[in-house]
Short mmCIF file of N, CA and C in Angstrom, two decimals:
data_model
loop_
_atom_site.label_atom_id
_atom_site.label_comp_id
_atom_site.label_asym_id
_atom_site.label_seq_id
_atom_site.Cartn_x
_atom_site.Cartn_y
_atom_site.Cartn_z
N MET A 3 41.34 -99.84 -13.00
CA MET A 3 39.93 -99.80 -13.25
C MET A 3 39.35 -98.53 -12.65
N TYR A 4 38.45 -97.91 -13.35
CA TYR A 4 37.81 -96.68 -12.90
C TYR A 4 36.76 -97.00 -11.84
N GLU A 5 36.91 -96.42 -10.67
CA GLU A 5 35.94 -96.57 -9.59
C GLU A 5 35.50 -95.17 -9.19
N PRO A 6 34.28 -94.74 -9.60
CA PRO A 6 33.86 -93.36 -9.38
C PRO A 6 33.85 -92.93 -7.92
N ASP A 7 33.69 -93.86 -6.99
CA ASP A 7 33.64 -93.49 -5.58
C ASP A 7 35.00 -93.50 -4.91
N ALA A 8 36.04 -93.91 -5.62
CA ALA A 8 37.38 -93.98 -5.02
C ALA A 8 37.88 -92.58 -4.70
N THR A 9 38.56 -92.45 -3.58
CA THR A 9 39.06 -91.16 -3.13
C THR A 9 40.09 -90.57 -4.08
N HIS A 10 40.99 -91.39 -4.56
CA HIS A 10 42.10 -90.91 -5.39
C HIS A 10 41.95 -91.43 -6.82
N CYS A 11 40.81 -91.18 -7.41
CA CYS A 11 40.54 -91.71 -8.74
C CYS A 11 40.65 -90.63 -9.80
N HIS A 12 41.20 -90.99 -10.92
CA HIS A 12 41.24 -90.09 -12.07
C HIS A 12 40.80 -90.89 -13.28
N THR A 13 40.08 -90.25 -14.16
CA THR A 13 39.57 -90.92 -15.34
C THR A 13 40.50 -90.68 -16.52
N PRO A 14 40.40 -91.48 -17.58
CA PRO A 14 41.18 -91.19 -18.78
C PRO A 14 40.91 -89.78 -19.31
N ALA A 15 39.67 -89.32 -19.20
CA ALA A 15 39.35 -87.96 -19.64
C ALA A 15 40.10 -86.93 -18.80
N ASP A 16 40.19 -87.18 -17.48
CA ASP A 16 40.96 -86.28 -16.61
C ASP A 16 42.42 -86.24 -17.04
N ASP A 17 42.98 -87.44 -17.33
CA ASP A 17 44.38 -87.52 -17.74
C ASP A 17 44.63 -86.76 -19.04
N MET A 18 43.72 -86.92 -20.01
CA MET A 18 43.90 -86.24 -21.30
C MET A 18 43.77 -84.74 -21.14
N THR A 19 42.81 -84.29 -20.34
CA THR A 19 42.65 -82.86 -20.11
C THR A 19 43.88 -82.29 -19.43
N HIS A 20 44.40 -83.01 -18.43
CA HIS A 20 45.61 -82.56 -17.74
C HIS A 20 46.78 -82.47 -18.72
N GLU A 21 46.96 -83.51 -19.54
CA GLU A 21 48.06 -83.51 -20.50
C GLU A 21 47.92 -82.35 -21.49
N ALA A 22 46.70 -82.08 -21.94
CA ALA A 22 46.47 -80.95 -22.86
C ALA A 22 46.85 -79.63 -22.19
N GLN A 23 46.50 -79.47 -20.93
CA GLN A 23 46.83 -78.23 -20.21
C GLN A 23 48.35 -78.05 -20.10
N ILE A 24 49.06 -79.13 -19.77
CA ILE A 24 50.53 -79.07 -19.68
C ILE A 24 51.10 -78.70 -21.05
N CYS A 25 50.64 -79.39 -22.08
CA CYS A 25 51.19 -79.16 -23.43
C CYS A 25 50.87 -77.76 -23.94
N GLU A 26 49.70 -77.24 -23.62
CA GLU A 26 49.36 -75.86 -24.01
C GLU A 26 50.34 -74.88 -23.35
N GLN A 27 50.68 -75.12 -22.09
CA GLN A 27 51.63 -74.24 -21.40
C GLN A 27 53.03 -74.36 -22.01
N LEU A 28 53.46 -75.59 -22.28
CA LEU A 28 54.78 -75.78 -22.89
C LEU A 28 54.84 -75.15 -24.28
N ALA A 29 53.74 -75.19 -25.01
CA ALA A 29 53.71 -74.61 -26.36
C ALA A 29 53.86 -73.09 -26.33
N ARG A 30 53.56 -72.48 -25.20
CA ARG A 30 53.69 -71.02 -25.07
C ARG A 30 55.07 -70.61 -24.56
N ASP A 31 56.00 -71.55 -24.49
CA ASP A 31 57.36 -71.25 -24.02
C ASP A 31 57.97 -70.18 -24.92
N PRO A 32 58.35 -69.02 -24.35
CA PRO A 32 58.93 -67.95 -25.17
C PRO A 32 60.22 -68.36 -25.88
N ALA A 33 60.90 -69.38 -25.36
CA ALA A 33 62.13 -69.85 -26.00
C ALA A 33 61.84 -70.69 -27.23
N GLY A 34 60.57 -71.01 -27.45
CA GLY A 34 60.20 -71.83 -28.60
C GLY A 34 60.27 -73.30 -28.27
N PRO A 35 59.92 -74.15 -29.24
CA PRO A 35 59.92 -75.59 -28.98
C PRO A 35 61.32 -76.13 -28.73
N HIS A 36 61.42 -77.07 -27.82
CA HIS A 36 62.70 -77.71 -27.53
C HIS A 36 62.81 -78.95 -28.40
N PRO A 37 63.97 -79.20 -29.01
CA PRO A 37 64.10 -80.34 -29.93
C PRO A 37 63.94 -81.70 -29.26
N ASN A 38 64.02 -81.76 -27.94
CA ASN A 38 63.91 -83.05 -27.26
C ASN A 38 62.64 -83.17 -26.42
N LEU A 39 61.68 -82.29 -26.68
CA LEU A 39 60.34 -82.42 -26.11
C LEU A 39 59.38 -82.53 -27.29
N CYS A 40 58.58 -83.58 -27.29
CA CYS A 40 57.67 -83.80 -28.41
C CYS A 40 56.79 -82.57 -28.60
N ARG A 41 56.74 -82.07 -29.82
CA ARG A 41 56.01 -80.84 -30.12
C ARG A 41 54.50 -81.11 -30.19
N TYR A 42 53.77 -80.38 -29.38
CA TYR A 42 52.31 -80.46 -29.30
C TYR A 42 51.72 -79.62 -30.42
N LEU A 43 50.80 -80.20 -31.18
CA LEU A 43 50.20 -79.50 -32.31
C LEU A 43 48.77 -79.02 -32.04
N GLY A 44 48.18 -79.48 -30.97
CA GLY A 44 46.82 -79.08 -30.63
C GLY A 44 45.97 -80.27 -30.26
N TYR A 45 44.66 -80.09 -30.27
CA TYR A 45 43.75 -81.16 -29.88
C TYR A 45 42.60 -81.25 -30.86
N VAL A 46 41.92 -82.39 -30.81
CA VAL A 46 40.73 -82.62 -31.62
C VAL A 46 39.54 -82.60 -30.66
N PRO A 47 38.61 -81.65 -30.84
CA PRO A 47 37.44 -81.60 -29.95
C PRO A 47 36.32 -82.53 -30.45
N THR A 48 35.40 -82.83 -29.56
CA THR A 48 34.19 -83.54 -29.98
C THR A 48 33.40 -82.61 -30.89
N PRO A 49 32.46 -83.14 -31.68
CA PRO A 49 31.68 -82.28 -32.58
C PRO A 49 30.99 -81.12 -31.87
N ASP A 50 30.59 -81.32 -30.62
CA ASP A 50 29.93 -80.23 -29.89
C ASP A 50 30.93 -79.28 -29.24
N GLY A 51 32.23 -79.60 -29.35
CA GLY A 51 33.27 -78.74 -28.81
C GLY A 51 33.39 -78.75 -27.30
N GLN A 52 32.70 -79.65 -26.64
CA GLN A 52 32.68 -79.67 -25.18
C GLN A 52 33.75 -80.56 -24.54
N ARG A 53 34.30 -81.49 -25.30
CA ARG A 53 35.29 -82.43 -24.75
C ARG A 53 36.41 -82.66 -25.76
N LEU A 54 37.45 -83.33 -25.28
CA LEU A 54 38.58 -83.68 -26.14
C LEU A 54 38.41 -85.09 -26.68
N LEU A 55 38.67 -85.25 -27.96
CA LEU A 55 38.71 -86.58 -28.57
C LEU A 55 40.13 -87.11 -28.58
N GLY A 56 41.10 -86.21 -28.75
CA GLY A 56 42.48 -86.64 -28.80
C GLY A 56 43.43 -85.46 -28.84
N LEU A 57 44.70 -85.75 -28.61
CA LEU A 57 45.76 -84.75 -28.66
C LEU A 57 46.62 -85.04 -29.87
N CYS A 58 47.17 -84.01 -30.49
CA CYS A 58 47.98 -84.16 -31.69
C CYS A 58 49.42 -83.74 -31.41
N PHE A 59 50.36 -84.59 -31.81
CA PHE A 59 51.77 -84.35 -31.60
C PHE A 59 52.54 -84.60 -32.89
N GLU A 60 53.69 -83.99 -32.99
CA GLU A 60 54.60 -84.24 -34.09
C GLU A 60 54.97 -85.73 -34.07
N ARG A 61 55.06 -86.33 -35.23
CA ARG A 61 55.42 -87.75 -35.31
C ARG A 61 56.93 -87.93 -35.11
N HIS A 62 57.26 -89.01 -34.43
CA HIS A 62 58.66 -89.40 -34.24
C HIS A 62 58.76 -90.89 -34.50
N GLY A 63 59.96 -91.40 -34.55
CA GLY A 63 60.18 -92.82 -34.76
C GLY A 63 59.64 -93.65 -33.61
N PRO A 64 59.95 -94.94 -33.62
CA PRO A 64 59.45 -95.82 -32.57
C PRO A 64 60.03 -95.45 -31.20
N SER A 65 59.29 -95.81 -30.16
CA SER A 65 59.79 -95.62 -28.80
C SER A 65 61.04 -96.48 -28.61
N LEU A 66 61.79 -96.20 -27.57
CA LEU A 66 62.98 -97.02 -27.29
C LEU A 66 62.60 -98.48 -27.08
N SER A 67 61.47 -98.72 -26.42
CA SER A 67 61.06 -100.11 -26.19
C SER A 67 60.81 -100.84 -27.50
N ARG A 68 60.30 -100.14 -28.50
CA ARG A 68 60.08 -100.77 -29.81
C ARG A 68 61.36 -100.80 -30.64
N ALA A 69 62.17 -99.78 -30.52
CA ALA A 69 63.38 -99.68 -31.35
C ALA A 69 64.34 -100.83 -31.11
N VAL A 70 64.38 -101.36 -29.90
CA VAL A 70 65.32 -102.45 -29.61
C VAL A 70 64.76 -103.81 -29.99
N GLN A 71 63.49 -103.87 -30.35
CA GLN A 71 62.91 -105.15 -30.75
C GLN A 71 63.43 -105.54 -32.13
N ARG A 72 63.65 -106.79 -32.29
CA ARG A 72 64.27 -107.32 -33.51
C ARG A 72 63.54 -106.91 -34.79
N GLU A 73 62.21 -106.88 -34.77
CA GLU A 73 61.48 -106.58 -36.02
C GLU A 73 61.66 -105.14 -36.48
N TYR A 74 62.03 -104.24 -35.59
CA TYR A 74 62.27 -102.85 -35.99
C TYR A 74 63.70 -102.66 -36.48
N ASN A 75 64.63 -103.37 -35.87
CA ASN A 75 66.03 -103.31 -36.27
C ASN A 75 66.51 -101.87 -36.47
N VAL A 76 66.22 -101.02 -35.51
CA VAL A 76 66.61 -99.61 -35.58
C VAL A 76 67.97 -99.44 -34.94
N ALA A 77 68.89 -98.88 -35.68
CA ALA A 77 70.21 -98.58 -35.12
C ALA A 77 70.17 -97.18 -34.53
N PHE A 78 70.69 -97.03 -33.32
CA PHE A 78 70.75 -95.70 -32.73
C PHE A 78 71.93 -95.63 -31.77
N ASN A 79 72.35 -94.43 -31.53
CA ASN A 79 73.46 -94.16 -30.63
C ASN A 79 72.89 -93.97 -29.23
N THR A 80 73.11 -94.95 -28.37
CA THR A 80 72.55 -94.92 -27.02
C THR A 80 72.94 -93.66 -26.27
N ALA A 81 74.21 -93.28 -26.34
CA ALA A 81 74.67 -92.09 -25.62
C ALA A 81 73.96 -90.84 -26.13
N ALA A 82 73.76 -90.75 -27.45
CA ALA A 82 73.08 -89.58 -28.01
C ALA A 82 71.61 -89.55 -27.61
N VAL A 83 70.95 -90.71 -27.59
CA VAL A 83 69.55 -90.77 -27.18
C VAL A 83 69.42 -90.34 -25.73
N LEU A 84 70.28 -90.88 -24.85
CA LEU A 84 70.22 -90.51 -23.43
C LEU A 84 70.51 -89.03 -23.24
N ALA A 85 71.46 -88.50 -24.00
CA ALA A 85 71.77 -87.07 -23.90
C ALA A 85 70.58 -86.23 -24.35
N GLY A 86 69.88 -86.68 -25.39
CA GLY A 86 68.70 -85.97 -25.86
C GLY A 86 67.59 -85.97 -24.82
N VAL A 87 67.33 -87.13 -24.22
CA VAL A 87 66.30 -87.21 -23.19
C VAL A 87 66.71 -86.34 -21.99
N ARG A 88 67.98 -86.41 -21.61
CA ARG A 88 68.48 -85.58 -20.50
C ARG A 88 68.27 -84.09 -20.80
N SER A 89 68.54 -83.68 -22.03
CA SER A 89 68.35 -82.29 -22.43
C SER A 89 66.88 -81.88 -22.35
N GLY A 90 66.00 -82.76 -22.80
CA GLY A 90 64.57 -82.49 -22.71
C GLY A 90 64.11 -82.37 -21.26
N LEU A 91 64.61 -83.25 -20.40
CA LEU A 91 64.25 -83.19 -18.98
C LEU A 91 64.75 -81.90 -18.34
N THR A 92 65.97 -81.51 -18.68
CA THR A 92 66.53 -80.27 -18.13
C THR A 92 65.67 -79.08 -18.52
N ARG A 93 65.21 -79.05 -19.77
CA ARG A 93 64.35 -77.95 -20.23
C ARG A 93 63.00 -77.99 -19.51
N LEU A 94 62.44 -79.18 -19.38
CA LEU A 94 61.16 -79.33 -18.69
C LEU A 94 61.27 -78.85 -17.24
N HIS A 95 62.35 -79.22 -16.56
CA HIS A 95 62.56 -78.79 -15.17
C HIS A 95 62.73 -77.28 -15.10
N ALA A 96 63.44 -76.70 -16.05
CA ALA A 96 63.63 -75.24 -16.07
C ALA A 96 62.29 -74.53 -16.25
N PHE A 97 61.35 -75.19 -16.90
CA PHE A 97 60.03 -74.62 -17.12
C PHE A 97 59.13 -74.85 -15.90
N GLY A 98 59.67 -75.59 -14.90
CA GLY A 98 58.93 -75.81 -13.66
C GLY A 98 58.16 -77.10 -13.57
N TYR A 99 58.43 -78.05 -14.47
CA TYR A 99 57.70 -79.31 -14.49
C TYR A 99 58.62 -80.50 -14.29
N VAL A 100 58.02 -81.60 -13.79
CA VAL A 100 58.68 -82.89 -13.69
C VAL A 100 57.86 -83.85 -14.54
N HIS A 101 58.49 -84.65 -15.38
CA HIS A 101 57.79 -85.58 -16.27
C HIS A 101 57.13 -86.71 -15.47
N ASN A 102 57.85 -87.29 -14.53
CA ASN A 102 57.36 -88.34 -13.62
C ASN A 102 57.09 -89.68 -14.27
N ASP A 103 57.39 -89.88 -15.54
CA ASP A 103 57.09 -91.15 -16.19
C ASP A 103 58.13 -91.49 -17.26
N VAL A 104 59.40 -91.29 -16.94
CA VAL A 104 60.46 -91.59 -17.90
C VAL A 104 60.63 -93.11 -17.95
N ASN A 105 60.38 -93.69 -19.11
CA ASN A 105 60.54 -95.13 -19.33
C ASN A 105 60.71 -95.35 -20.82
N PRO A 106 61.14 -96.55 -21.25
CA PRO A 106 61.41 -96.77 -22.68
C PRO A 106 60.21 -96.58 -23.60
N ALA A 107 59.00 -96.70 -23.09
CA ALA A 107 57.82 -96.48 -23.93
C ALA A 107 57.55 -95.00 -24.14
N ASP A 108 58.07 -94.15 -23.25
CA ASP A 108 57.82 -92.71 -23.31
C ASP A 108 59.04 -91.91 -23.74
N ALA A 109 60.00 -92.57 -24.37
CA ALA A 109 61.20 -91.86 -24.80
C ALA A 109 61.59 -92.34 -26.20
N ARG A 110 62.03 -91.41 -26.97
CA ARG A 110 62.68 -91.65 -28.25
C ARG A 110 63.96 -90.85 -28.10
N ALA A 111 64.28 -89.97 -29.01
CA ALA A 111 65.31 -88.98 -28.72
C ALA A 111 64.62 -87.75 -28.16
N VAL A 112 63.29 -87.87 -28.01
CA VAL A 112 62.48 -86.79 -27.44
C VAL A 112 61.58 -87.41 -26.37
N LEU A 113 61.13 -86.59 -25.44
CA LEU A 113 60.17 -87.04 -24.44
C LEU A 113 58.76 -86.89 -24.98
N VAL A 114 57.94 -87.89 -24.71
CA VAL A 114 56.53 -87.87 -25.11
C VAL A 114 55.70 -88.19 -23.87
N ASP A 115 54.39 -88.14 -24.00
CA ASP A 115 53.47 -88.58 -22.96
C ASP A 115 53.58 -87.74 -21.69
N PHE A 116 52.87 -86.63 -21.68
CA PHE A 116 52.97 -85.68 -20.57
C PHE A 116 51.82 -85.79 -19.57
N ASP A 117 51.08 -86.91 -19.56
CA ASP A 117 49.94 -87.00 -18.65
C ASP A 117 50.33 -87.18 -17.19
N SER A 118 51.56 -87.57 -16.90
CA SER A 118 52.04 -87.67 -15.51
C SER A 118 52.82 -86.42 -15.10
N CYS A 119 52.99 -85.49 -16.00
CA CYS A 119 53.78 -84.28 -15.76
C CYS A 119 53.08 -83.39 -14.74
N ARG A 120 53.84 -82.90 -13.78
CA ARG A 120 53.30 -82.02 -12.73
C ARG A 120 54.29 -80.90 -12.46
N ARG A 121 53.79 -79.83 -11.88
CA ARG A 121 54.66 -78.73 -11.44
C ARG A 121 55.62 -79.25 -10.38
N ILE A 122 56.85 -78.75 -10.38
CA ILE A 122 57.83 -79.12 -9.36
C ILE A 122 57.22 -78.83 -7.99
N GLY A 123 57.30 -79.83 -7.12
CA GLY A 123 56.79 -79.71 -5.76
C GLY A 123 55.34 -80.14 -5.60
N ALA A 124 54.61 -80.34 -6.70
CA ALA A 124 53.20 -80.73 -6.61
C ALA A 124 53.06 -82.13 -6.02
N SER A 125 51.98 -82.34 -5.30
CA SER A 125 51.69 -83.66 -4.74
C SER A 125 51.35 -84.63 -5.87
N LEU A 126 51.79 -85.88 -5.71
CA LEU A 126 51.46 -86.93 -6.67
C LEU A 126 50.40 -87.87 -6.10
N VAL A 127 49.98 -87.63 -4.87
CA VAL A 127 48.99 -88.48 -4.22
C VAL A 127 47.68 -88.40 -4.99
N GLY A 128 47.20 -89.57 -5.42
CA GLY A 128 45.94 -89.63 -6.16
C GLY A 128 46.02 -89.18 -7.60
N LYS A 129 47.23 -88.94 -8.10
CA LYS A 129 47.43 -88.47 -9.47
C LYS A 129 48.11 -89.56 -10.30
N LYS A 130 47.96 -89.50 -11.60
CA LYS A 130 48.73 -90.38 -12.49
C LYS A 130 50.16 -89.91 -12.42
N ALA A 131 51.05 -90.81 -12.02
CA ALA A 131 52.43 -90.38 -11.80
C ALA A 131 53.40 -91.52 -12.03
N GLY A 132 53.46 -92.00 -13.25
CA GLY A 132 54.46 -93.01 -13.55
C GLY A 132 53.86 -94.30 -14.08
N THR A 133 54.76 -95.21 -14.42
CA THR A 133 54.41 -96.51 -14.94
C THR A 133 54.92 -97.55 -13.97
N MET A 134 54.07 -98.50 -13.59
CA MET A 134 54.45 -99.50 -12.61
C MET A 134 55.78 -100.16 -12.98
N GLY A 135 56.68 -100.21 -12.03
CA GLY A 135 57.99 -100.79 -12.26
C GLY A 135 59.02 -99.78 -12.73
N TRP A 136 58.53 -98.68 -13.30
CA TRP A 136 59.42 -97.64 -13.80
C TRP A 136 59.28 -96.36 -13.00
N ASP A 137 58.37 -96.36 -12.04
CA ASP A 137 58.15 -95.14 -11.26
C ASP A 137 59.21 -94.99 -10.18
N HIS A 138 59.18 -93.88 -9.53
CA HIS A 138 60.20 -93.48 -8.57
C HIS A 138 59.75 -93.71 -7.14
N GLY A 139 58.47 -93.96 -6.93
CA GLY A 139 57.95 -94.23 -5.60
C GLY A 139 57.76 -92.99 -4.74
N GLY A 140 57.99 -91.81 -5.28
CA GLY A 140 57.86 -90.58 -4.50
C GLY A 140 56.42 -90.10 -4.43
N ASP A 141 56.16 -89.20 -3.48
CA ASP A 141 54.81 -88.66 -3.33
C ASP A 141 54.71 -87.21 -3.77
N ALA A 142 55.82 -86.67 -4.31
CA ALA A 142 55.82 -85.29 -4.81
C ALA A 142 56.63 -85.23 -6.10
N ALA A 143 56.30 -84.27 -6.95
CA ALA A 143 57.00 -84.08 -8.22
C ALA A 143 58.33 -83.38 -7.95
N ARG A 144 59.40 -84.14 -8.11
CA ARG A 144 60.75 -83.60 -7.91
C ARG A 144 61.60 -83.97 -9.13
N PRO A 145 62.52 -83.10 -9.55
CA PRO A 145 63.38 -83.45 -10.68
C PRO A 145 64.08 -84.80 -10.50
N GLU A 146 64.38 -85.18 -9.27
CA GLU A 146 65.04 -86.47 -9.02
C GLU A 146 64.21 -87.63 -9.57
N ASN A 147 62.88 -87.49 -9.58
CA ASN A 147 62.02 -88.55 -10.12
C ASN A 147 62.40 -88.86 -11.56
N ASP A 148 62.65 -87.81 -12.34
CA ASP A 148 63.00 -88.00 -13.75
C ASP A 148 64.39 -88.58 -13.91
N TRP A 149 65.32 -88.16 -13.06
CA TRP A 149 66.69 -88.69 -13.16
C TRP A 149 66.70 -90.18 -12.80
N ILE A 150 65.86 -90.59 -11.84
CA ILE A 150 65.74 -92.02 -11.51
C ILE A 150 65.23 -92.77 -12.73
N GLY A 151 64.20 -92.22 -13.39
CA GLY A 151 63.67 -92.85 -14.59
C GLY A 151 64.70 -92.94 -15.70
N LEU A 152 65.48 -91.89 -15.88
CA LEU A 152 66.50 -91.89 -16.93
C LEU A 152 67.57 -92.94 -16.64
N GLU A 153 67.94 -93.10 -15.38
CA GLU A 153 68.92 -94.14 -15.02
C GLU A 153 68.36 -95.53 -15.29
N LYS A 154 67.08 -95.73 -15.03
CA LYS A 154 66.45 -97.02 -15.33
C LYS A 154 66.46 -97.28 -16.83
N VAL A 155 66.20 -96.23 -17.62
CA VAL A 155 66.24 -96.37 -19.09
C VAL A 155 67.65 -96.72 -19.54
N ARG A 156 68.66 -96.03 -18.98
CA ARG A 156 70.05 -96.32 -19.33
C ARG A 156 70.38 -97.78 -19.01
N ASP A 157 70.02 -98.23 -17.81
CA ASP A 157 70.28 -99.62 -17.42
C ASP A 157 69.58 -100.58 -18.37
N TRP A 158 68.36 -100.26 -18.75
CA TRP A 158 67.60 -101.11 -19.65
C TRP A 158 68.24 -101.15 -21.04
N LEU A 159 68.73 -100.00 -21.52
CA LEU A 159 69.39 -99.98 -22.83
C LEU A 159 70.66 -100.82 -22.83
N GLU A 160 71.34 -100.86 -21.70
CA GLU A 160 72.55 -101.68 -21.60
C GLU A 160 72.20 -103.16 -21.56
N ASP A 161 71.03 -103.50 -21.03
CA ASP A 161 70.58 -104.89 -20.94
C ASP A 161 69.06 -104.91 -21.11
N PRO A 162 68.57 -105.04 -22.37
CA PRO A 162 67.12 -104.99 -22.62
C PRO A 162 66.31 -106.04 -21.88
N ASP A 163 66.95 -107.09 -21.37
CA ASP A 163 66.22 -108.08 -20.58
C ASP A 163 66.13 -107.66 -19.12
N HIS A 164 66.73 -106.50 -18.84
CA HIS A 164 66.74 -105.94 -17.49
C HIS A 164 65.31 -105.70 -17.01
N VAL A 165 65.05 -106.09 -15.79
CA VAL A 165 63.73 -105.79 -15.22
C VAL A 165 63.74 -104.34 -14.76
N PRO A 166 62.64 -103.67 -14.68
CA PRO A 166 61.27 -104.16 -14.72
C PRO A 166 60.78 -104.40 -16.14
N PRO A 167 59.66 -105.12 -16.26
CA PRO A 167 59.11 -105.35 -17.60
C PRO A 167 58.68 -104.04 -18.24
N LEU A 168 58.71 -104.04 -19.54
CA LEU A 168 58.32 -102.83 -20.28
C LEU A 168 56.84 -102.60 -20.22
N PRO A 169 56.48 -101.30 -20.24
CA PRO A 169 55.05 -100.98 -20.27
C PRO A 169 54.44 -101.36 -21.61
#
């Protein structure tokens, strides 16, 4: 819940602005887009151009959390999906960022949802930094945070009833 007087409070607008800033920087990568990082296409401004209405990304299939649900019946190669996410994380880390929110809702064969992404070494205190039950519990953005998340995703793919509950 948003509490304007809270010391460590961030609003949804803050989160979207932060995610847009991260994605704008990733889009300027001289190496070009990485196949395992969701491609950012831009943003939709309010009519007055003063705020963001939304962010635009390349479409991908269902998240891992949806893909394993019976109604989707999506067949995929678990090892290939994990390798793709690992490749995306490696590229993100090389660019100086930690995703901080690797979980089945934020992974396909590509990483999505960059609102928890921070520069390596940045403080996570008072920032959006993960999904309850899937977070790493750290107070700084470190590549290890993402590897912990990837291991949790791997464990979950091996046993979808594995806790923690999905976001």
